Short mmCIF file of C-alpha atoms in Angstrom, two decimals:
data_model
loop_
_atom_site.label_atom_id
_atom_site.label_comp_id
_atom_site.label_asym_id
_atom_site.label_seq_id
_atom_site.Cartn_x
_atom_site.Cartn_y
_atom_site.Cartn_z
CA MET P 95 72.69 35.15 129.58
CA ARG P 96 72.10 38.25 131.87
CA TRP P 97 75.76 39.35 132.04
CA VAL P 98 76.27 38.64 127.98
CA THR P 99 73.06 41.15 128.00
CA LEU P 100 74.49 43.75 130.48
CA LEU P 101 77.85 43.84 128.65
CA GLY P 102 76.04 43.55 125.19
CA ARG P 103 73.83 46.85 126.20
CA ILE P 104 77.14 48.65 127.76
CA GLY P 105 78.88 47.88 124.40
CA THR P 106 76.39 48.88 122.22
CA VAL P 107 75.68 52.19 124.09
CA ILE P 108 79.89 53.31 124.08
CA LEU P 109 79.17 52.33 120.30
CA MET P 110 76.86 54.88 120.13
CA ILE P 111 79.22 57.26 121.67
CA GLY P 112 81.95 56.53 119.50
CA LEU P 113 79.86 57.17 116.31
CA ALA P 114 78.67 60.30 117.62
CA LEU P 115 82.33 61.48 118.36
CA LEU P 116 82.92 60.49 114.52
CA VAL P 117 80.37 62.66 113.21
CA ALA P 118 80.89 65.65 116.03
CA SER P 119 84.76 65.56 114.57
CA ARG P 120 83.41 65.88 110.71
CA ILE P 121 80.90 68.64 110.67
CA ASN P 122 82.60 71.55 110.07
CA PRO P 123 83.59 73.70 112.75
CA THR P 124 83.39 77.02 111.12
CA THR P 125 80.72 79.45 112.66
CA GLY P 126 80.67 82.91 111.37
CA TYR P 127 82.26 84.88 108.61
CA THR P 128 83.11 88.40 107.80
CA GLY P 129 84.53 90.25 104.50
CA HIS P 130 86.62 93.92 104.31
CA ARG P 131 87.32 94.84 101.32
CA ALA P 132 89.89 98.60 101.19
CA PRO P 133 92.49 100.22 99.71
CA ILE P 134 95.89 100.33 101.32
CA SER P 135 98.16 103.59 100.22
CA PRO P 136 101.93 103.05 99.33
CA GLU P 137 103.89 102.48 102.41
CA LYS P 138 101.18 102.12 104.66
CA TYR P 139 99.26 99.31 106.63
CA HIS P 140 95.55 98.63 107.84
CA VAL P 141 94.42 96.75 111.11
CA MET P 142 91.76 94.21 109.42
CA HIS P 143 90.88 92.31 112.52
CA SER P 144 90.82 92.65 116.16
CA GLN P 145 89.03 90.46 118.36
CA VAL P 146 89.93 88.10 121.33
CA TYR P 147 90.22 84.52 121.58
CA THR P 148 90.21 82.05 123.96
CA PRO P 149 91.50 78.41 123.50
CA GLN P 150 90.42 76.05 120.71
CA THR P 151 88.98 79.12 118.86
CA GLY P 152 90.35 81.29 116.11
CA PHE P 153 89.69 82.41 112.34
CA GLN P 154 90.84 81.43 109.30
CA ILE P 155 91.87 84.44 107.13
CA SER P 156 92.46 84.54 103.38
CA VAL P 157 93.63 87.48 101.60
CA GLU P 158 93.33 88.93 98.00
CA SER P 159 95.56 91.89 97.19
CA THR P 160 96.31 93.53 93.81
CA ASP P 161 99.79 93.84 94.61
CA ASN P 162 102.44 92.00 96.98
CA ILE P 163 101.51 92.46 100.98
CA ARG P 164 102.65 91.85 103.98
CA VAL P 165 99.94 90.01 106.63
CA TYR P 166 101.17 89.74 110.42
CA LEU P 167 99.30 88.10 112.94
CA LEU P 168 99.65 89.79 116.49
CA GLY P 169 99.12 88.45 119.83
CA ILE P 170 98.67 89.86 123.47
CA SER P 171 97.45 88.61 126.58
CA PRO P 172 94.73 90.40 127.76
CA VAL P 173 96.98 92.02 131.01
CA GLU P 174 99.57 92.95 128.23
CA LEU P 175 97.12 94.37 126.40
CA ASP P 176 95.46 96.00 129.80
CA ASN P 177 98.60 97.76 130.61
CA TRP P 178 99.23 99.32 127.20
CA ARG P 179 96.01 100.73 127.28
CA THR P 180 96.91 102.46 130.84
CA LEU P 181 100.34 102.96 129.46
CA LEU P 182 98.11 105.14 126.79
CA ARG P 183 95.71 106.97 129.21
CA GLU P 184 98.77 108.14 130.90
CA THR P 185 100.86 109.27 127.91
CA TYR P 186 97.78 110.52 126.36
CA PRO P 187 95.05 111.90 128.28
CA ASP P 188 93.46 114.04 126.14
CA LEU P 189 92.82 110.76 123.52
CA ASP P 190 89.30 109.52 123.36
CA GLU P 191 89.04 106.35 125.31
CA ILE P 192 87.40 104.60 121.88
CA PHE P 193 90.56 105.04 119.85
CA ILE P 194 92.45 103.82 122.91
CA GLU P 195 90.09 100.42 123.07
CA PHE P 196 90.25 99.70 119.20
CA HIS P 197 94.02 101.20 118.30
CA ALA P 198 95.92 100.70 121.44
CA VAL P 199 98.21 98.40 119.21
CA PRO P 200 99.53 100.81 116.59
CA MET P 201 99.09 103.39 118.94
CA ILE P 202 102.03 101.62 121.38
CA PHE P 203 104.13 101.74 117.77
CA PHE P 204 103.50 105.35 117.49
CA HIS P 205 104.36 105.76 120.80
CA GLU P 206 107.90 103.73 120.18
CA VAL P 207 108.41 105.48 116.80
CA TYR P 208 107.59 109.28 118.29
CA PRO P 209 108.49 109.21 121.96
CA GLU P 210 108.25 112.99 122.31
CA GLU P 211 104.38 113.37 120.88
CA ILE P 212 102.44 115.15 123.40
CA LEU P 213 99.53 114.73 121.45
CA PRO P 214 98.67 112.85 118.29
CA ASN P 215 96.41 115.49 116.90
CA LEU P 216 94.19 112.57 114.66
CA ASP P 217 92.55 115.00 112.84
CA ASP P 218 95.43 116.41 110.91
CA PRO P 219 96.23 114.24 108.14
CA GLN P 220 99.64 114.74 108.47
CA THR P 221 99.86 112.86 112.22
CA TRP P 222 97.12 110.41 110.76
CA ASP P 223 100.00 109.64 107.42
CA MET P 224 102.27 109.17 110.16
CA MET P 225 100.66 106.59 112.46
CA TRP P 226 99.77 103.90 109.90
CA ASP P 227 103.34 104.81 107.98
CA VAL P 228 104.65 100.66 107.42
CA ALA P 229 108.21 102.24 109.36
CA VAL P 230 105.80 102.41 112.35
CA LEU P 231 104.69 98.81 111.87
CA ASP P 232 107.96 97.94 111.24
CA LYS P 233 109.57 99.48 114.65
CA GLY P 234 106.58 98.27 116.52
CA LEU P 235 107.58 94.50 115.59
CA GLN P 236 111.56 95.20 115.73
CA THR P 237 110.57 96.58 119.84
CA TYR P 238 107.76 93.37 120.47
CA PRO P 239 108.70 90.28 118.34
CA GLU P 240 107.38 88.01 120.87
CA ILE P 241 103.73 89.41 119.75
CA VAL P 242 104.27 88.35 116.70
CA LEU P 243 102.28 84.95 116.03
CA TRP P 244 102.29 84.44 112.33
CA GLU P 245 104.10 86.66 109.71
CA SER P 246 103.35 85.75 106.15
CA PRO P 247 105.74 86.32 102.84
CA PRO P 248 104.98 89.22 100.38
CA SER P 249 102.13 87.91 98.45
CA THR P 250 99.07 88.97 96.07
CA THR P 251 97.02 85.55 97.66
CA LEU P 252 97.61 83.99 101.06
CA SER P 253 95.61 82.00 103.21
CA HIS P 254 96.19 80.96 107.28
CA GLU P 255 94.59 79.18 109.78
CA PHE P 256 94.70 80.33 113.47
CA ILE P 257 93.94 78.27 117.00
CA SER P 258 94.29 79.83 120.21
CA THR P 259 95.90 77.70 122.88
CA ASP P 260 95.24 80.53 125.72
CA GLU P 261 93.35 83.84 126.12
CA LEU P 262 94.79 86.18 123.34
CA TYR P 263 94.15 89.65 121.66
CA ILE P 264 94.64 88.91 118.15
CA THR P 265 95.53 91.84 115.93
CA VAL P 266 95.62 90.90 111.90
CA MET P 267 97.63 93.96 110.14
CA VAL P 268 97.88 94.32 106.34
CA ALA P 269 101.28 96.41 105.40
CA ASN P 270 101.38 97.64 101.79
CA PRO P 271 105.12 98.06 101.08
CA SER P 272 105.06 98.57 97.65
CA PHE P 273 104.78 102.42 96.20
CA ASN P 274 101.50 101.88 94.54
CA THR P 275 98.04 101.52 96.16
CA VAL P 276 96.47 98.02 96.63
CA GLU P 277 92.99 96.85 96.44
CA VAL P 278 92.53 94.36 99.65
CA GLU P 279 90.04 91.98 100.03
CA THR P 280 90.16 90.14 103.56
CA LYS P 281 87.65 86.95 104.37
CA ILE P 282 87.61 85.81 108.08
CA SER P 283 85.60 82.60 108.84
CA ASP P 284 85.63 81.43 112.47
CA LEU P 285 86.79 78.25 113.83
CA THR P 286 86.42 76.30 117.00
CA ALA P 287 88.97 73.29 116.78
CA LEU P 288 87.29 70.20 118.53
CA ALA P 289 90.51 69.61 121.55
CA GLY P 290 92.52 68.30 118.25
CA LYS P 291 90.34 66.53 115.93
CA GLU P 292 93.48 63.66 116.30
CA ARG P 293 92.45 63.37 119.83
CA VAL P 294 88.40 63.04 118.91
CA THR P 295 88.99 60.71 116.18
CA LEU P 296 91.45 58.78 118.52
CA ALA P 297 89.00 58.14 121.36
CA ALA P 298 85.74 57.43 118.67
CA LYS P 299 87.85 54.85 117.09
CA LEU P 300 88.61 53.18 120.62
CA LEU P 301 85.18 52.96 121.57
CA ILE P 302 84.00 52.05 118.41
CA SER P 303 86.26 49.09 118.62
CA ILE P 304 85.69 48.18 122.04
CA GLY P 305 81.77 48.50 121.73
CA ILE P 306 81.53 46.60 119.07
CA ALA P 307 83.62 43.93 121.33
CA LEU P 308 81.55 44.39 123.60
CA ALA P 309 78.17 43.71 121.43
CA ILE P 310 78.62 41.24 119.21
CA PRO P 311 78.36 38.48 121.56
CA TRP P 312 74.93 39.93 122.57
CA LEU P 313 73.64 40.35 119.12
CA ILE P 314 74.25 36.90 118.33
CA LEU P 315 72.84 35.74 120.94
CA ARG P 316 69.82 37.82 120.37
CA LYS P 317 69.59 36.54 116.92
CA VAL P 318 70.22 32.67 117.92
CA LYS P 319 67.16 33.48 120.04
CA LYS P 320 64.87 35.35 118.20
CA SER P 321 65.54 32.28 114.79
CA THR P 322 64.64 29.62 117.71
CA LEU P 323 61.29 31.35 118.52
CA MET D 191 65.79 34.30 149.70
CA ARG D 192 68.54 36.43 149.73
CA LYS D 193 66.90 40.41 151.33
CA ASP D 194 68.27 41.84 148.08
CA ARG D 195 67.04 39.46 145.36
CA PRO D 196 63.25 41.12 145.38
CA PHE D 197 64.88 44.84 144.64
CA LEU D 198 67.36 43.48 142.01
CA GLU D 199 64.40 41.55 140.19
CA ILE D 200 62.31 44.91 140.60
CA PHE D 201 65.90 47.22 139.22
CA THR D 202 66.16 44.85 136.45
CA TYR D 203 62.48 44.99 135.52
CA ALA D 204 63.04 48.38 135.67
CA LEU D 205 65.99 48.98 133.66
CA ASP D 206 64.23 46.51 130.77
CA GLU D 207 61.52 48.69 130.92
CA ASP D 208 62.93 52.34 130.79
CA TYR D 209 65.32 51.06 128.07
CA ARG D 210 64.16 49.04 125.73
CA PHE D 211 66.34 48.91 123.05
CA PRO D 212 67.44 50.99 121.02
CA ILE D 213 66.45 53.83 123.61
CA LEU D 214 69.58 53.60 125.48
CA GLU D 215 72.06 54.22 122.48
CA ILE D 216 69.41 57.05 120.66
CA PHE D 217 70.01 59.00 124.21
CA ALA D 218 73.45 57.66 124.62
CA PHE D 219 74.27 59.28 120.80
CA LEU D 220 72.43 62.09 121.24
CA PHE D 221 74.04 63.29 124.46
CA ALA D 222 77.44 62.65 123.18
CA LEU D 223 76.60 64.63 120.19
CA GLY D 224 75.21 67.67 121.54
CA THR D 225 78.25 67.86 124.14
CA PHE D 226 80.21 68.47 120.84
CA VAL D 227 77.90 70.44 119.17
CA PHE D 228 76.88 72.56 121.27
CA VAL D 229 79.84 73.51 123.50
CA ASP D 230 80.68 77.15 122.80
CA LEU D 231 84.51 77.77 123.40
CA GLY D 232 84.37 81.41 122.35
CA ALA D 233 81.64 82.17 125.24
CA TYR D 234 82.06 84.89 127.52
CA SER D 235 85.81 85.61 126.44
CA GLY D 236 87.69 88.21 127.87
CA GLN D 237 86.50 86.79 131.80
CA THR D 238 88.23 85.33 134.32
CA LYS D 239 89.47 81.91 134.03
CA GLU D 240 86.93 80.78 136.60
CA ALA D 241 84.07 82.28 134.28
CA LEU D 242 85.81 80.73 131.19
CA ALA D 243 85.31 77.12 133.06
CA TYR D 244 82.07 77.95 134.08
CA SER D 245 81.01 79.11 131.01
CA LEU D 246 82.59 76.34 129.34
CA VAL D 247 80.94 73.49 131.44
CA SER D 248 77.29 75.73 131.36
CA THR D 249 77.21 75.77 127.50
CA LEU D 250 78.92 71.93 127.25
CA CYS D 251 75.39 71.03 129.46
CA GLY D 252 73.48 73.99 127.26
CA TYR D 253 69.53 74.04 127.34
CA PRO D 254 69.11 71.95 124.05
CA LEU D 255 70.63 69.16 125.28
CA LEU D 256 69.44 69.27 128.81
CA PHE D 257 66.16 69.25 127.23
CA ILE D 258 66.59 65.89 125.82
CA PHE D 259 67.91 64.70 129.18
CA VAL D 260 65.11 66.12 130.89
CA VAL D 261 62.48 64.30 128.47
CA LEU D 262 64.35 61.08 128.50
CA ILE D 263 64.04 61.48 132.81
CA LEU D 264 60.70 62.60 132.72
CA LYS D 265 59.55 59.53 129.98
CA ASN D 266 60.72 56.91 132.55
CA VAL D 267 59.30 58.65 135.74
CA ALA D 268 56.23 60.12 134.22
CA TYR D 269 55.56 57.30 131.54
CA GLY D 270 57.39 54.65 133.10
CA LEU D 271 56.18 54.99 136.36
CA GLY D 272 52.81 55.81 135.08
CA SER D 273 52.01 52.59 133.01
CA ASP D 274 53.11 50.53 135.87
CA LEU D 275 50.22 52.44 137.59
CA ASP D 276 48.16 52.34 134.90
CA ARG D 277 48.49 48.77 133.54
CA GLY D 278 48.65 47.01 137.37
CA VAL D 279 52.10 45.95 137.24
CA MET D 280 52.44 48.01 140.59
CA GLN D 281 50.30 45.64 142.10
CA THR D 282 52.35 42.45 141.21
CA LEU D 283 55.07 44.70 142.39
CA PHE D 284 53.73 45.10 145.62
CA SER D 285 53.38 41.48 146.37
CA TYR D 286 57.12 41.16 146.23
CA PRO D 287 58.58 41.05 149.79
CA LEU D 288 60.02 44.33 149.81
CA LYS D 289 58.74 47.71 151.64
CA ARG D 290 57.16 49.91 149.73
CA ARG D 291 59.60 52.76 149.59
CA TYR D 292 62.39 50.35 148.25
CA ILE D 293 60.28 49.25 145.39
CA LEU D 294 60.17 53.56 144.28
CA THR D 295 63.74 53.48 145.37
CA ALA D 296 64.52 50.28 142.44
CA ARG D 297 61.98 52.18 140.17
CA LEU D 298 63.96 55.85 140.75
CA LEU D 299 67.64 54.21 140.31
CA SER D 300 67.00 53.23 137.10
CA GLY D 301 64.67 55.92 135.95
CA LEU D 302 67.00 58.46 137.58
CA GLY D 303 70.40 56.81 138.52
CA VAL D 304 70.91 55.15 135.18
CA ALA D 305 69.97 58.12 133.38
CA LEU D 306 72.27 60.46 135.42
CA LEU D 307 75.23 58.01 135.18
CA LEU D 308 74.71 58.01 131.06
CA PHE D 309 74.68 61.75 131.15
CA PHE D 310 77.00 63.10 133.15
CA GLY D 311 79.90 60.23 132.46
CA ILE D 312 79.41 61.47 128.74
CA GLN D 313 79.79 65.05 130.05
CA ILE D 314 83.08 64.31 131.75
CA PHE D 315 84.33 62.64 129.09
CA GLY D 316 83.41 65.16 126.77
CA LEU D 317 85.07 68.12 129.14
CA PHE D 318 88.34 65.63 129.68
CA LEU D 319 88.47 65.92 125.60
CA LEU D 320 87.88 69.11 124.75
CA ALA D 321 89.34 70.85 127.65
CA PRO D 322 91.47 68.64 130.21
CA ASP D 323 92.86 71.66 131.92
CA VAL D 324 90.16 72.86 133.14
CA ILE D 325 88.58 70.18 134.53
CA LEU D 326 91.90 69.58 136.32
CA THR D 327 92.43 73.49 137.38
CA TYR D 328 89.08 74.18 138.68
CA PRO D 329 87.01 71.33 139.69
CA SER D 330 85.65 73.12 142.30
CA THR D 331 84.13 75.51 139.76
CA VAL D 332 82.91 72.23 137.41
CA PHE D 333 81.68 70.51 140.24
CA LEU D 334 79.37 73.97 141.02
CA THR D 335 78.40 74.19 137.65
CA TYR D 336 76.96 70.18 137.33
CA ALA D 337 75.83 70.65 140.89
CA ALA D 338 73.55 73.44 139.95
CA GLN D 339 72.59 72.50 136.13
CA LEU D 340 71.34 68.94 138.60
CA CYS D 341 69.40 70.54 140.78
CA SER D 342 67.20 72.50 138.89
CA PRO D 343 65.84 72.00 136.47
CA VAL D 344 66.56 67.89 136.22
CA LEU D 345 66.10 66.94 139.93
CA LEU D 346 63.24 69.78 140.61
CA LEU D 347 61.02 68.49 137.46
CA ALA D 348 61.61 64.98 138.27
CA GLY D 349 60.52 65.61 142.04
CA LEU D 350 57.17 67.54 140.54
CA VAL D 351 56.45 64.74 138.08
CA LEU D 352 56.56 61.91 140.25
CA PHE D 353 54.40 63.79 142.94
CA PHE D 354 51.75 64.82 139.85
CA THR D 355 52.48 61.02 138.42
CA LEU D 356 51.69 59.51 141.51
CA ARG D 357 48.60 61.61 142.23
CA LEU D 358 46.96 61.46 138.58
CA LYS D 359 48.23 57.76 138.08
CA ARG D 360 48.47 59.03 134.73
CA GLY D 361 51.92 59.10 133.23
CA GLY D 362 50.79 60.76 129.92
CA LEU D 363 49.61 64.02 131.84
CA ALA D 364 52.01 64.20 134.05
CA LEU D 365 54.28 64.02 130.89
CA VAL D 366 52.87 66.95 129.37
CA ILE D 367 52.97 68.89 132.31
CA GLY D 368 56.99 68.19 133.20
CA VAL D 369 57.68 69.46 130.00
CA VAL D 370 55.29 72.57 129.93
CA LEU D 371 57.10 73.21 133.49
CA PHE D 372 60.15 73.20 131.83
CA LEU D 373 59.37 75.50 128.91
CA ALA D 374 57.67 77.99 131.83
CA GLY D 375 61.11 77.79 133.86
CA LEU D 376 62.86 79.28 130.33
CA ILE D 377 60.32 81.73 129.86
CA VAL D 378 59.99 82.68 133.97
CA SER D 379 64.19 83.43 133.64
CA GLY D 380 63.62 85.17 130.90
CA PHE D 381 61.26 87.83 132.88
CA VAL D 382 62.88 87.91 136.18
CA THR D 383 65.70 90.35 135.34
CA SER D 384 63.32 92.78 133.87
CA ILE D 385 60.90 92.32 136.82
CA ALA D 386 63.84 93.38 139.35
CA TYR D 387 64.59 96.22 136.67
CA GLY D 388 61.80 97.55 136.94
CA THR D 389 60.85 97.26 140.65
CA GLY D 390 64.03 98.20 141.27
CA SER D 391 64.19 95.41 143.93
CA ASP D 392 66.21 92.35 144.02
CA LEU D 393 63.74 90.36 145.68
CA SER D 394 63.00 88.30 142.90
CA LEU D 395 66.04 87.29 141.23
CA LYS D 396 66.64 86.37 145.09
CA ILE D 397 63.81 84.16 144.98
CA TRP D 398 64.08 82.65 141.31
CA ALA D 399 67.94 82.05 142.59
CA VAL D 400 66.72 79.47 145.56
CA ILE D 401 64.35 77.83 142.57
CA ASN D 402 67.21 77.65 140.33
CA PRO D 403 71.14 77.89 141.85
CA ASN D 404 72.21 78.10 138.27
CA SER D 405 71.24 81.81 137.63
CA ALA D 406 73.03 82.49 141.49
CA LEU D 407 75.94 80.93 139.85
CA GLN D 408 75.76 82.59 136.39
CA ARG D 409 75.48 86.14 138.55
CA TYR D 410 78.54 84.92 140.81
CA TYR D 411 81.16 83.74 137.97
CA MET D 412 79.91 86.19 135.57
CA GLY D 413 79.03 89.21 137.36
CA THR D 414 76.34 91.19 136.03
CA SER D 415 78.31 91.28 132.35
CA GLY D 416 75.76 88.49 130.76
CA PHE D 417 72.53 90.32 131.54
CA LEU D 418 70.61 93.28 129.71
CA PHE D 419 69.67 95.16 132.89
CA GLY D 420 73.44 94.33 134.52
CA GLY D 421 74.14 97.76 136.11
CA GLU D 422 71.23 97.41 138.10
CA SER D 423 71.69 93.25 139.13
CA TRP D 424 72.58 91.53 141.95
CA VAL D 425 75.82 89.77 142.39
CA PRO D 426 75.68 86.70 145.31
CA SER D 427 78.77 86.58 147.42
CA PHE D 428 80.53 82.78 147.22
CA SER D 429 78.78 81.83 151.03
CA GLU D 430 75.27 83.09 149.52
CA LEU D 431 76.09 81.57 146.66
CA LEU D 432 76.21 77.36 148.34
CA LEU D 433 73.32 78.88 150.76
CA TYR D 434 70.84 79.20 147.40
CA LEU D 435 72.22 75.70 146.29
CA GLY D 436 71.83 73.92 149.18
CA ALA D 437 68.49 75.73 149.30
CA GLY D 438 67.34 74.28 146.00
CA TYR D 439 68.73 70.82 146.97
CA LEU D 440 65.93 71.14 150.14
CA ILE D 441 63.14 71.86 148.17
CA VAL D 442 64.08 68.70 145.43
CA ALA D 443 64.73 66.51 148.80
CA VAL D 444 61.16 67.92 149.99
CA LEU D 445 59.79 67.12 146.90
CA PHE D 446 60.92 63.30 146.77
CA ILE D 447 60.51 62.89 150.87
CA VAL D 448 56.22 64.03 149.86
CA GLY D 449 56.73 61.34 147.16
CA TYR D 450 57.45 58.93 148.81
CA ILE D 451 55.27 59.58 152.00
CA TYR D 452 52.46 59.35 149.35
CA PHE D 453 53.73 55.98 147.41
CA ASP D 454 54.57 54.49 150.77
CA ARG D 455 51.40 55.37 152.80
CA ARG D 456 48.42 57.22 150.65
CA LEU D 457 48.62 55.67 147.54
CA GLU D 458 45.64 52.96 146.86
CA ILE D 459 45.64 50.92 143.43
#
């Protein structure tokens, strides 16, 4: 009797842990939301989002535009990013530190296309135009193809979900290859992955099965005992 | 009669009292759900891998979940032991051919031991599911984080509440004192950094690290990045960290020894 009770209670505990896992795997993992709307000039590109993501964190991005656009998801390791920032500081010692912090990737692309430029004068609209040119983006992507995690086909409406498997500095770039200005609306929702839903669900099912198998004899015995009394 | 028989009898009685169906099941559900819901996988990004492992484990057993765990511990230690004293059950237990300290050990093994086994069993299982590489790559970080969390507030509060329960012989009041002390700890931890900043001295941080070694652990792994007045704050070395952890456990050990001595020699029913 004592063994049945002990195993039965262990069973009910395992069953409850399994049910909790099942509930946790069903909870919507979205934690935050940001929206952004901006026009992109002809043959130019924009950085729509940049952030460091740790394993099992990520985001869902949905983009709507008035004409075909291309979206690129670029991922750089923190070490590589630090190297790039150091290179930029050495190449452009007078450049504002904040600009290097926030625009390291476009600056590196710019440096690839115009290595002889001593200092990009950011107040000069012509330099600014050169920096955000689609040709600069294309050259950068050709030089560093390993950082492209995802590239969308030309489209007006698209959605993509990204969950990082390593610590990465992620940059989302939207390019307008057309000859018209395009209005682009970007929505980004943060995601947290629960160790792969399949793994959690499998563990939950396993625990629930074991729990029920262990608990049934005790529950029957308990009911019989109650009805006898 | 075998020598361990009375001990097991008392232990079984304590288990029955502490974990009546479905109390254990409800807490198991809350622990498992909390482990997965409160975990913040994106916390403190950009730090070292060890700091990430620390932040993952510390969010896994963060304050909302820790509070539920402390409530279970306090219920068992204060309410369970208190009602035994109050209802005269302790007199019956004293009639067993067993030394008083073994009676208390059986009571604590049920109230504290089983609860710890349940909580940390679910935590380690959750960690294996969420980030198996963390537990395999940084076992010492995981161990130190759990050791610090276990020391304070869990065992420290349990030791204090044990003493108050025996002294007051009223479980309800001891339970309230335990909850108040837990909340007071949260408030004090918020003030300590500002006191250090205001006085320009690290003394308050060091005193607090003795009582709550997790604060030293946090500073060791995270540096001063997670603190409001980070630039002025103190970061311990690894040997200092072990010293603070040891000091924390020494306080816990003293509290339990005092409780045992009081139960063994001074408790009158």
